[in-house]
Structures are given as C-alpha cells and as structure tokens.
Short mmCIF file of C-alpha atoms in Angstrom, two decimals:
data_model
loop_
_atom_site.label_atom_id
_atom_site.label_comp_id
_atom_site.label_asym_id
_atom_site.label_seq_id
_atom_site.Cartn_x
_atom_site.Cartn_y
_atom_site.Cartn_z
CA SER A 1 52.58 61.86 3.36
CA VAL A 2 56.05 60.40 3.05
CA VAL A 3 54.67 56.86 3.63
CA ALA A 4 52.60 57.18 0.47
CA ILE A 5 55.77 57.21 -1.67
CA PHE A 6 56.95 53.87 -0.39
CA ALA A 7 53.68 52.17 0.63
CA PRO A 8 50.63 54.14 -0.80
CA LYS A 9 48.16 51.41 0.02
CA LEU A 10 49.37 51.26 3.63
CA ALA A 11 49.21 55.01 3.92
CA HIS A 12 45.80 55.10 2.31
CA PHE A 13 44.23 52.50 4.48
CA SER A 14 45.83 53.71 7.69
CA GLY A 15 45.12 57.48 7.09
CA THR A 16 41.53 56.61 6.25
CA SER A 17 41.16 54.43 9.34
CA ILE A 18 42.66 57.23 11.64
CA GLY A 19 40.34 59.71 10.01
CA LEU A 20 37.41 57.43 10.78
CA ALA A 21 38.63 57.27 14.40
CA GLY A 22 38.82 61.03 14.47
CA ASN A 23 35.29 61.45 13.28
CA LEU A 24 34.10 58.86 15.75
CA VAL A 25 35.97 60.76 18.65
CA VAL A 26 34.14 63.90 17.66
CA LEU A 27 30.77 62.18 17.37
CA LEU A 28 30.95 60.32 20.69
CA SER A 29 32.54 63.06 22.81
CA ASN A 30 30.85 65.38 25.18
CA SER A 31 30.09 68.53 23.20
CA ASN A 32 31.08 70.74 26.18
CA ASP A 33 34.60 69.37 26.33
CA LYS A 34 36.93 70.86 23.63
CA THR A 35 39.87 68.49 24.04
CA PRO A 36 38.09 65.46 22.39
CA PHE A 37 36.97 67.89 19.59
CA ILE A 38 40.45 69.16 19.02
CA VAL A 39 42.00 65.61 19.17
CA GLY A 40 39.28 64.31 16.81
CA THR A 41 39.87 67.16 14.43
CA ILE A 42 43.63 66.39 14.17
CA LEU A 43 42.93 62.71 13.60
CA VAL A 44 40.66 63.56 10.75
CA GLY A 45 43.54 65.34 9.09
CA PHE A 46 45.34 62.00 8.60
CA SER A 47 42.55 61.00 6.09
CA GLU A 48 44.10 63.09 3.38
CA THR A 49 44.72 60.72 0.51
CA LEU A 50 45.95 62.98 -2.35
CA ALA A 51 49.53 61.71 -2.22
CA CYS A 52 48.35 58.14 -2.32
CA MET A 53 46.27 58.87 -5.34
CA GLN A 54 49.09 60.53 -7.13
CA THR A 55 51.27 57.53 -6.48
CA TYR A 56 48.58 55.23 -7.85
CA THR A 57 48.32 57.47 -10.94
CA LYS A 58 52.08 57.46 -11.49
CA SER A 59 52.42 53.71 -11.04
CA VAL A 60 49.61 53.05 -13.64
CA PHE A 61 50.53 55.64 -16.22
CA ASP A 62 54.39 55.92 -15.77
CA SER A 63 55.14 54.43 -19.21
CA ASP A 64 53.61 57.32 -21.13
CA LEU A 65 54.50 60.81 -19.73
CA THR A 66 52.01 62.56 -21.91
CA VAL A 67 49.08 60.43 -20.57
CA LEU A 68 50.48 60.74 -16.96
CA GLU A 69 50.63 64.52 -17.22
CA HIS A 70 46.95 64.61 -18.44
CA LYS A 71 45.76 62.26 -15.78
CA LEU A 72 47.48 64.36 -13.01
CA LYS A 73 45.84 67.54 -14.38
CA VAL A 74 42.41 65.77 -14.40
CA GLN A 75 43.20 64.63 -10.82
CA TYR A 76 44.06 68.16 -9.68
CA ALA A 77 41.05 69.60 -11.32
CA ALA A 78 38.73 66.98 -9.61
CA VAL A 79 40.41 67.76 -6.31
CA MET A 80 39.68 71.45 -6.77
CA VAL A 81 35.95 70.80 -7.63
CA GLY A 82 35.70 68.53 -4.69
CA VAL A 83 37.20 71.06 -2.29
CA THR A 84 34.92 73.72 -3.55
CA PHE A 85 31.84 71.82 -2.96
CA ALA A 86 33.08 70.08 0.26
CA PHE A 87 33.28 73.28 2.19
CA GLY A 88 29.89 74.37 0.98
CA LEU A 89 28.40 70.91 1.80
CA GLY A 90 30.04 70.84 5.17
CA GLY A 91 28.65 74.30 6.01
CA PHE A 92 25.12 73.28 4.95
CA ILE A 93 25.39 69.99 7.04
CA TYR A 94 26.73 72.02 10.04
CA GLN A 95 23.88 74.59 9.73
CA ARG A 96 21.20 71.90 9.62
CA PHE A 97 22.57 69.31 11.94
CA GLY A 98 25.41 70.83 13.89
CA ILE A 99 28.74 69.16 14.60
CA ASP A 100 27.19 65.84 15.17
CA GLY A 101 25.87 65.93 11.60
CA VAL A 102 29.30 66.69 10.22
CA ALA A 103 30.80 63.90 12.21
CA ILE A 104 28.15 61.43 11.01
CA PHE A 105 28.77 62.47 7.38
CA GLY A 106 32.56 62.07 7.99
CA VAL A 107 31.94 58.60 9.51
CA ALA A 108 29.78 57.67 6.49
CA MET A 109 32.43 58.91 3.94
CA SER A 110 35.23 57.15 5.80
CA VAL A 111 33.39 53.90 5.88
CA PHE A 112 32.57 54.28 2.14
CA GLU A 113 36.15 54.95 1.36
CA LEU A 114 37.35 51.90 3.38
CA LEU A 115 34.80 49.64 1.72
CA SER A 116 35.97 50.94 -1.75
CA PHE A 117 39.48 50.32 -0.76
CA LEU A 118 38.62 46.79 0.32
CA ALA A 119 36.79 46.13 -3.04
CA TYR A 120 39.89 47.44 -4.88
CA PHE A 121 42.14 45.20 -2.72
CA LEU A 122 39.95 42.15 -3.45
CA LEU A 123 39.72 42.89 -7.16
CA GLU A 124 43.47 43.44 -7.46
CA MET A 125 44.53 40.30 -5.72
CA LYS A 126 45.17 37.41 -8.07
CA PRO A 127 44.33 33.96 -6.87
CA LEU A 128 47.32 32.09 -5.66
CA VAL A 129 47.18 28.74 -7.07
CA ASP A 130 49.15 25.73 -5.98
CA GLU A 131 51.07 23.62 -8.47
CA SER A 132 48.44 20.89 -8.02
CA VAL A 133 45.65 22.60 -9.69
CA THR A 134 42.80 20.25 -10.26
CA LYS A 135 40.15 20.74 -12.92
CA ARG A 136 37.03 18.76 -13.21
CA THR A 137 36.36 17.34 -16.58
CA ASP A 138 33.24 18.36 -18.31
CA ARG A 139 30.60 15.69 -18.33
CA CYS A 140 27.85 16.31 -20.82
CA THR A 141 24.64 14.41 -20.23
CA SER A 142 21.70 14.76 -22.59
CA THR A 143 18.35 15.54 -20.92
CA SER A 144 14.93 15.62 -22.18
CA SER A 145 12.39 18.07 -21.01
CA ASN A 146 11.27 15.92 -18.18
CA GLU A 147 14.78 14.98 -16.92
CA SER A 148 17.21 17.21 -14.91
CA SER A 149 20.95 17.36 -15.10
CA GLN A 150 22.58 14.92 -12.63
CA ASP A 151 25.72 17.03 -12.19
CA ASP A 152 25.28 20.61 -10.99
CA ASN A 153 29.04 21.11 -11.13
CA VAL A 154 29.58 20.66 -14.78
CA GLY A 155 32.39 22.70 -16.12
CA LYS A 156 33.44 24.24 -12.68
CA SER A 157 37.09 24.38 -11.71
CA THR A 158 38.59 24.13 -8.24
CA PHE A 159 41.89 25.20 -6.95
CA SER A 160 43.82 25.14 -3.71
CA VAL A 161 45.66 27.98 -2.11
CA ARG A 162 48.88 27.19 -0.18
CA LYS A 163 48.55 27.89 3.46
CA GLY A 164 49.97 31.34 4.48
CA ASP A 165 49.87 32.76 0.94
CA GLU A 166 46.83 35.03 1.87
CA MET A 167 49.06 36.78 4.50
CA VAL A 168 51.92 37.19 2.00
CA ALA A 169 49.53 38.52 -0.51
CA ALA A 170 48.13 40.98 1.87
CA LEU A 171 51.52 42.34 2.94
CA ASP A 172 52.61 42.44 -0.74
CA PHE A 173 49.52 44.44 -1.45
CA PHE A 174 49.98 46.93 1.32
CA LEU A 175 53.75 47.28 0.92
CA GLY A 176 53.94 46.94 -2.86
#
C-alpha cells in the first residue's frame, strides 16, 4: 500500500479495520447471495499489512543496514511460513465449519490484531506533561506492628495533561 510509506500506522489500522468489516459482511450475509461474499472477500484483501511491517522495521533499524537486512530476511521467512500454514489452516477450518467458520476465525484474528495495535499505540505514547508538574513529597511515618500507615499515597507522583494534547498525540502517532 502506498499509504504505508507515508503513514504506516494509519494504513495498518484502517486496513485491518476494513478487513474486519469484510469478514463481518461474509459472516452476516445470506449464504445464497454471492454479492456480499464477493464484496466481503474484496474488503478482507485490505487487511494485508506486510508493507506496514516493512516500514516499521525500516524505521527501527535504519541506522545499521546489516541489521536491517537481517531483520527483513527474518520477516520474509516468517511471512512465508505463515502463508504456508494459513492456507492449510483455512482449508481445515472450511472443511470442518464452512465459510462461517472461516469468517469467524477472520473476525477473531482481526480483533486480536486491532487489540495488539491498540496496545502498541498505548505503550508507544509518552505522557504529555504540562510545565506545572507537581510531585508529592515523600512522608515517612514509622509504624509499629499494630499501627497502619496514615498515607496510602506515599511516593506517588501526579501530572496534568494539557487539554487537546491527547488528540495531537493520536494524530502524530497515526501520521508519524
């Protein structure tokens, strides 16, 4: 996908979401009508993320071309192994459960990928801290075995986020 070159995260998220929609179209459509099946199958094709993965790999390892070359080779090998087993697994699922089974498996994998992408998004985001960061001072209190601590927030820090920075961070994540 050309979009993956300029905005890989946007291409990854939108492609997987469109693929999820395609699997749902196939799952929820009347099995006698071929039009929804064809449309759903076309939509599933948008879930291809190889170009996004290559862009991620290049952005992480672009400082050392030898490491980048090795990582891309490993990536291609993993894709080939995945493709080999995917067709066999898809055939097995189709034989046992029909097209609905394949669509359910596609929905499950798309949801798993979107949740993984969301986890990556949340882990990659850095907290946006205002200049007025406030820290609580540690208050140490001695306690005996019969007493309990009077301050459950000892050592905890608080920070405030400027209004609107969440949206800027989300846009920066998807486009950058």
